[in-house]
Amino acid sequence: MIAPAITGTGVFTPSQSISNAELVEAFNAYADRFNAEHADAIAAGEVEAKAHSSEAFILKASGIERRYVMDKSGVLDPDVMHPHLRQRSDDEPSIMAEMALDAARKALKQAGKGPEDVDAVIVAASNHERPYPAIAVEVQDLLGIRGFGFDMNVACSSATFGIQAVADMIRSGSVRSVLMVNPEICSGHLEWRDRDCHFIFGDVCTAVLMERSADAKGPHFDILSTRCLTQFSNNIRNNNGFLRRSRPDGVADRRDMQFMQEGRKVFKEVLPVVSEHIAGHLADEGLASDQLKRLWLHQANKSMNDFIGRKVMGRVPEPHEQPNILQDYANTSSAGSMIAFSQHSDDLVDGDLGLICSFGAGYSVGSVIVRKVM
Ligand code: COA
């Protein structure tokens, strides 16, 4: 079988970021206005007053300190409370394609490859701004790549499931090289007026170039093994979501048309599934956890990652063994573990083993075991 490898990665980070302090100030101003506008109904017990959000709660409950977004002006305007994402004409590159181009070019550059070396593009993300034509085909066109492209969605596990799909294609010989990109515009499907979740997400795009290991031009990571798991749950759900709020129609006010979750239940139910999944994957590959030099975990919640790190390693991992990026990026859905991988893997040396693992809606869990090759 042909050995697949990750030969390049890239991260597009939006230029605008929102601190917890800015976010909470905007939310509280919105809540005060809402309560004033509905004072009579609140007094009559017909409408529930909106409680204030708090910086201390956000940091303690999640570990998030700030998040990058494509537009902060709308999110921080108490009269708007969603990003202003301009409706683009069909002749312009879509916003997801634009983010993807930046990340993809960085991944190609790192690998020392050009569009002519790539056979396919996959856009794997939690939300796609249209059903068709696929964003991947647009990215393929904009980069000048021959071959094919398709979109896929497994929510927070889109990237790891994408890696498995590509690794299998490379192993079978149907492609030599694939760009897998994860443009996540989470701000477009987050309900910024709900204090239980308004702090959770940020925007970003990651890209991974995967090739035959033998075609790598520089240091790379061989993909030794991949493992995917799904188990149905309604505890993280979005009945429509993407960019809907920027449109002036009645649907925009239905709460189920944005991201919703039962955060506590997710916490309780997902942790054992993920720990068991990783333990099973390592055991099947004949690996012990102390052989892993690094864990690049999904970035949703610091306590969750600390728990999984402890479970997998059987001890508290050193910070460099389990790097977190969620303090700066917040939860960026499928891109989170890929940002951690891209930004915290250069120091590993030949032969070092590591594990990428994502988890989230579906439920879904995806794990990838990699080995550094210098
Ligand atoms: N500011 C202040 N207080 C807040 C608040 C905010 N922004 N948001 C919620 N609270 C309150 C709640 O109303 C609740 O009050 P109560 O005890 O009076 O009912 C209290 O704080 C605790 O809320 P809870 O939701 O139980 O907090 P938590 O410790 O579970 O943390 C999450 C919330 C969402 C950070 C956490 O559950 C989580 O990260 N879960 C996993 C989510 C996940 O991985 N999702 C995947 C998404 S892709």
XYZ file of C-alpha atoms and ligand atoms in Angstrom:
422
model
C 0.000 0.000 0.000
C 1.168 3.558 -0.734
C 2.130 5.495 2.423
C 0.290 8.857 2.820
C 1.828 11.892 4.537
C 0.999 15.413 5.644
C 3.608 17.513 3.860
C 2.311 21.041 4.487
C -0.138 22.948 6.664
C -1.390 26.544 6.653
C -3.590 28.718 8.860
C -5.557 31.764 7.746
C -6.231 33.950 10.808
C -8.738 36.815 10.338
C -7.384 40.309 11.063
C -10.078 41.193 13.626
C -10.313 39.761 17.118
C -12.707 40.242 20.035
C -11.556 40.069 23.655
C -13.824 38.653 26.358
C -14.108 42.181 27.800
C -15.383 43.618 24.487
C -17.747 40.692 23.994
C -19.254 40.925 27.474
C -19.659 44.707 27.262
C -21.630 44.369 24.001
C -23.739 41.485 25.312
C -24.600 43.273 28.538
C -25.591 46.431 26.638
C -27.831 44.263 24.441
C -29.336 42.537 27.519
C -30.012 45.889 29.226
C -31.770 47.203 26.120
C -33.808 44.014 25.789
C -34.864 44.180 29.445
C -35.813 47.858 29.153
C -37.825 47.235 25.979
C -39.659 44.304 27.553
C -39.942 45.726 31.071
C -43.734 45.337 31.281
C -43.742 41.774 29.947
C -40.878 40.860 32.278
C -42.756 42.376 35.249
C -45.871 40.383 34.244
C -43.811 37.178 34.107
C -44.449 36.743 30.361
C -40.869 37.236 29.221
C -37.680 36.148 30.967
C -35.210 38.932 31.718
C -31.762 38.511 30.151
C -29.002 38.031 32.733
C -25.578 39.616 32.260
C -22.644 37.652 30.914
C -19.323 37.688 32.771
C -15.662 37.612 31.746
C -14.756 35.592 34.825
C -17.336 32.915 33.961
C -16.186 32.630 30.353
C -12.530 32.188 31.280
C -13.257 29.709 34.066
C -15.848 27.637 32.167
C -13.992 27.483 28.848
C -10.400 28.799 29.004
C -11.208 31.165 26.105
C -9.672 34.675 26.260
C -10.423 36.039 22.769
C -11.577 34.949 19.314
C -10.858 35.997 15.715
C -13.827 36.920 13.512
C -14.378 38.012 9.910
C -16.410 41.022 11.131
C -16.468 42.349 14.673
C -18.478 45.537 14.058
C -21.834 43.730 13.803
C -21.098 41.288 16.614
C -20.250 44.132 19.011
C -23.194 46.358 18.021
C -25.963 45.737 20.597
C -28.515 46.566 17.900
C -27.130 43.959 15.489
C -25.446 41.074 17.393
C -24.272 39.159 14.324
C -21.418 39.659 11.858
C -22.020 41.871 8.839
C -21.152 39.383 6.129
C -21.844 41.091 2.851
C -23.881 39.080 0.352
C -21.400 38.629 -2.502
C -22.362 38.516 -6.152
C -22.034 35.175 -7.930
C -19.105 36.587 -9.920
C -16.993 37.212 -6.802
C -15.039 34.582 -4.878
C -17.133 33.339 -1.976
C -15.979 34.240 1.537
C -15.087 30.626 2.351
C -13.062 30.308 -0.856
C -11.200 33.506 -0.042
C -10.229 32.203 3.408
C -9.314 28.835 1.902
C -6.966 30.367 -0.671
C -4.757 31.973 1.954
C -4.457 28.821 4.070
C -4.007 26.589 1.011
C -1.184 28.726 -0.421
C 0.634 28.563 2.926
C 0.298 24.754 2.997
C 1.591 24.449 -0.582
C 4.517 26.761 0.184
C 5.506 24.755 3.253
C 5.477 21.568 1.205
C 7.435 23.199 -1.627
C 4.672 22.278 -4.087
C 2.478 24.143 -6.562
C -1.109 23.772 -7.846
C 0.214 21.578 -10.671
C 1.237 18.975 -8.064
C -2.291 18.658 -6.601
C -4.944 16.209 -7.844
C -7.956 17.231 -5.741
C -9.414 19.698 -3.235
C -11.692 18.866 -0.332
C -13.445 21.581 1.662
C -14.324 19.948 4.967
C -16.187 22.253 7.367
C -19.138 22.522 9.751
C -21.011 25.030 7.631
C -20.964 25.686 3.915
C -22.275 28.941 2.567
C -24.180 27.240 -0.244
C -25.074 23.683 -1.221
C -23.604 23.911 -4.757
C -21.493 24.408 -6.754
C -19.155 22.980 -4.149
C -16.830 25.506 -2.474
C -14.057 22.961 -3.135
C -14.592 23.223 -6.895
C -14.384 27.020 -6.630
C -11.138 26.783 -4.627
C -9.803 24.301 -7.172
C -10.602 26.786 -9.956
C -9.127 29.788 -8.139
C -5.879 27.922 -7.466
C -5.692 26.485 -10.992
C -5.750 22.851 -9.890
C -6.709 20.116 -12.357
C -8.617 17.084 -11.117
C -11.650 17.287 -8.860
C -13.095 18.756 -5.663
C -15.925 18.105 -3.244
C -17.293 19.445 0.036
C -17.896 17.400 3.154
C -19.295 18.079 6.607
C -18.849 16.115 9.819
C -19.106 19.220 12.046
C -16.143 19.502 14.442
C -14.616 16.315 13.033
C -14.697 17.450 9.400
C -10.902 17.834 9.217
C -9.938 14.483 10.744
C -12.579 12.658 8.697
C -11.183 14.555 5.689
C -7.689 13.304 6.521
C -8.972 9.725 6.687
C -10.767 10.110 3.318
C -7.631 11.508 1.669
C -5.275 9.008 3.316
C -7.435 6.176 1.953
C -7.439 7.712 -1.548
C -3.652 8.054 -1.516
C -3.208 4.513 -0.180
C -5.415 3.081 -2.925
C -3.586 5.042 -5.636
C -6.599 7.027 -6.965
C -4.796 10.330 -6.221
C -1.231 11.362 -5.484
C -1.911 14.610 -3.639
C -4.909 16.411 -2.083
C -5.451 19.805 -0.489
C -7.925 19.521 2.380
C -9.125 22.906 3.677
C -11.324 23.863 6.628
C -12.799 27.354 6.317
C -14.839 27.754 9.493
C -16.999 30.892 9.702
C -18.471 29.958 13.060
C -19.502 33.584 13.745
C -22.213 33.257 11.082
C -24.000 30.451 12.869
C -23.433 31.423 16.495
C -26.316 32.998 18.448
C -24.465 36.001 19.868
C -27.585 36.972 21.900
C -27.477 33.791 24.015
C -25.137 34.176 26.995
C -24.813 30.404 27.435
C -22.880 30.135 24.175
C -22.038 33.629 22.855
C -18.374 33.248 23.857
C -17.728 29.853 22.324
C -16.733 30.283 18.675
C -14.318 32.091 16.374
C -13.473 32.141 12.649
C -10.392 30.670 10.957
C -9.303 28.473 8.051
C -6.776 25.655 8.098
C -5.321 23.753 5.150
C -3.448 20.471 4.934
C -1.565 19.150 1.924
C -1.440 15.371 1.854
C 0.771 13.468 -0.581
C 2.507 10.158 -1.047
C 5.209 10.069 1.605
C 7.728 9.288 -1.142
C 6.856 12.581 -2.887
C 7.617 14.770 0.169
C 10.334 17.350 -0.436
C 11.097 18.219 3.185
C 10.228 17.328 6.787
C 6.727 15.841 6.955
C 4.425 13.613 8.978
C 3.635 10.114 7.781
C 0.014 9.186 8.475
C 0.313 5.818 10.219
C -3.328 5.208 10.974
C -6.740 6.914 11.120
C -9.924 6.047 13.006
C -13.430 7.584 12.807
C -16.516 7.121 14.969
C -20.019 8.621 14.981
C -22.901 8.213 17.417
C -26.165 10.143 16.912
C -27.021 12.905 19.383
C -29.167 16.049 19.284
C -27.137 17.727 22.009
C -25.236 19.859 19.500
C -27.516 20.899 16.676
C -28.076 23.601 14.071
C -31.261 23.446 12.009
C -30.001 25.871 9.421
C -27.601 28.449 10.593
C -25.082 29.577 8.170
C -25.304 33.324 7.419
C -29.058 33.147 7.933
C -29.137 35.927 10.465
C -27.828 38.419 7.958
C -31.006 38.000 5.915
C -34.142 39.964 6.773
C -36.730 37.176 6.871
C -38.895 35.576 9.549
C -36.741 32.468 9.852
C -33.944 34.612 11.272
C -35.650 34.809 14.646
C -36.075 31.089 15.214
C -33.562 30.035 17.865
C -33.081 26.594 16.314
C -31.718 28.226 13.147
C -28.393 28.861 14.900
C -25.965 26.710 16.856
C -27.532 25.157 19.963
C -26.064 22.798 22.514
C -26.623 21.118 25.854
C -23.066 21.922 26.955
C -23.170 19.932 30.216
C -24.517 16.803 28.510
C -21.914 17.117 25.754
C -19.217 17.333 28.388
C -20.474 14.244 30.208
C -21.267 12.099 27.193
C -18.408 12.942 24.827
C -15.466 12.644 27.233
C -15.760 8.871 27.840
C -16.407 8.209 24.140
C -13.266 10.147 23.137
C -11.020 8.612 25.816
C -12.177 5.117 24.869
C -11.784 5.864 21.156
C -8.176 7.027 21.554
C -7.270 4.121 23.851
C -8.761 1.639 21.344
C -7.007 3.249 18.391
C -3.597 3.176 20.136
C -4.088 -0.418 21.302
C -5.012 -1.583 17.791
C -1.796 -0.057 16.488
C 0.222 -1.700 19.268
C 1.162 1.678 20.728
C 1.366 2.761 24.362
C 0.426 6.320 25.285
C 3.945 7.024 26.595
C 5.212 6.624 23.028
C 3.241 9.731 22.004
C 5.259 12.927 22.034
C 2.247 15.160 21.396
C -1.555 15.333 21.468
C -3.205 17.881 19.163
C -6.753 17.862 20.512
C -10.002 19.453 19.401
C -10.210 22.940 20.911
C -13.629 23.435 22.540
C -12.980 23.652 26.240
C -9.802 23.682 28.350
C -11.151 21.427 31.113
C -12.295 18.936 28.508
C -8.831 18.834 26.924
C -7.146 18.600 30.324
C -9.396 15.635 31.164
C -8.700 13.827 27.883
C -4.956 14.532 28.113
C -4.868 13.041 31.638
C -6.898 9.996 30.586
C -4.769 9.264 27.517
C -1.359 9.840 29.142
C -2.291 8.392 32.532
C -0.802 11.543 34.122
C -1.065 15.327 33.743
C 0.552 16.087 30.361
C 3.216 18.794 30.215
C 1.883 21.910 28.410
C 4.149 21.210 25.409
C 2.743 17.672 25.149
C -0.838 18.901 24.738
C -0.772 22.430 23.302
C -3.956 24.508 23.490
C -4.755 27.345 21.121
C -8.351 27.943 22.225
C -7.368 30.776 24.559
C -6.592 32.841 21.411
C -8.897 31.342 18.778
C -11.840 30.010 20.882
C -13.614 26.976 19.406
C -13.050 26.978 15.644
C -14.877 23.710 15.070
C -13.006 21.317 12.770
C -10.042 23.685 12.404
C -9.075 23.678 16.106
C -6.931 20.540 16.255
C -5.380 21.486 12.888
C -4.323 24.939 14.174
C -2.703 23.213 17.170
C -0.980 20.763 14.811
C 0.186 23.467 12.412
C 1.516 25.799 15.094
C 2.998 23.215 17.478
C 4.755 20.527 15.474
C 7.981 22.045 14.077
C 10.030 21.094 17.152
C 9.327 17.352 16.870
C 12.239 15.248 15.594
C 12.587 12.261 13.285
C 10.555 9.302 14.532
C 8.437 11.261 17.030
C 4.837 10.046 17.237
C 1.776 12.209 17.825
C -2.001 12.011 17.732
C -4.515 14.464 16.267
C -8.031 14.056 17.673
C -11.252 15.964 17.038
C -14.695 15.514 18.581
C -18.036 17.258 18.469
C -21.478 17.300 16.891
C -22.866 14.101 15.515
C -21.446 13.006 17.932
C -18.252 12.450 15.977
C -14.688 11.511 16.907
C -11.736 11.309 14.530
C -8.157 10.376 15.391
C -4.992 10.365 13.286
C -1.662 8.870 14.378
C 1.331 10.531 12.701
C 5.124 10.086 12.741
C 7.604 12.874 12.029
C 10.038 12.237 9.196
C 12.995 14.632 8.796
N -21.833 34.461 31.992
C -22.185 34.211 33.260
N -22.861 33.114 33.645
C -23.195 32.224 32.682
C -22.868 32.427 31.335
C -22.161 33.605 31.008
N -21.803 33.874 29.731
N -23.306 31.384 30.612
C -23.911 30.546 31.458
N -23.868 31.061 32.729
C -24.426 30.489 33.941
C -25.500 29.473 33.633
O -26.746 30.110 33.413
C -25.483 28.628 34.875
O -26.190 29.298 35.885
P -27.095 28.458 36.933
O -26.108 27.574 37.657
O -27.692 29.526 37.747
O -28.064 27.682 36.091
C -24.009 28.610 35.279
O -23.436 29.749 34.644
C -23.275 27.365 34.825
O -23.592 27.114 33.451
P -23.227 25.796 32.699
O -23.808 25.838 31.308
O -23.550 24.622 33.547
O -21.631 25.979 32.606
P -20.527 24.948 32.241
O -19.554 24.923 33.345
O -21.077 23.649 31.750
O -19.797 25.638 30.981
C -19.706 25.356 28.582
C -20.490 25.883 29.786
C -20.526 25.503 27.330
C -18.426 26.173 28.450
C -19.340 23.870 28.812
O -20.488 23.137 29.153
C -18.715 23.199 27.610
O -17.726 23.650 27.065
N -19.259 22.045 27.243
C -18.731 21.256 26.121
C -19.125 21.910 24.896
C -18.564 21.307 23.654
O -17.560 20.677 23.581
N -19.251 21.577 22.613
C -18.825 21.210 21.339
C -19.214 22.334 20.483
S -18.682 22.037 18.889
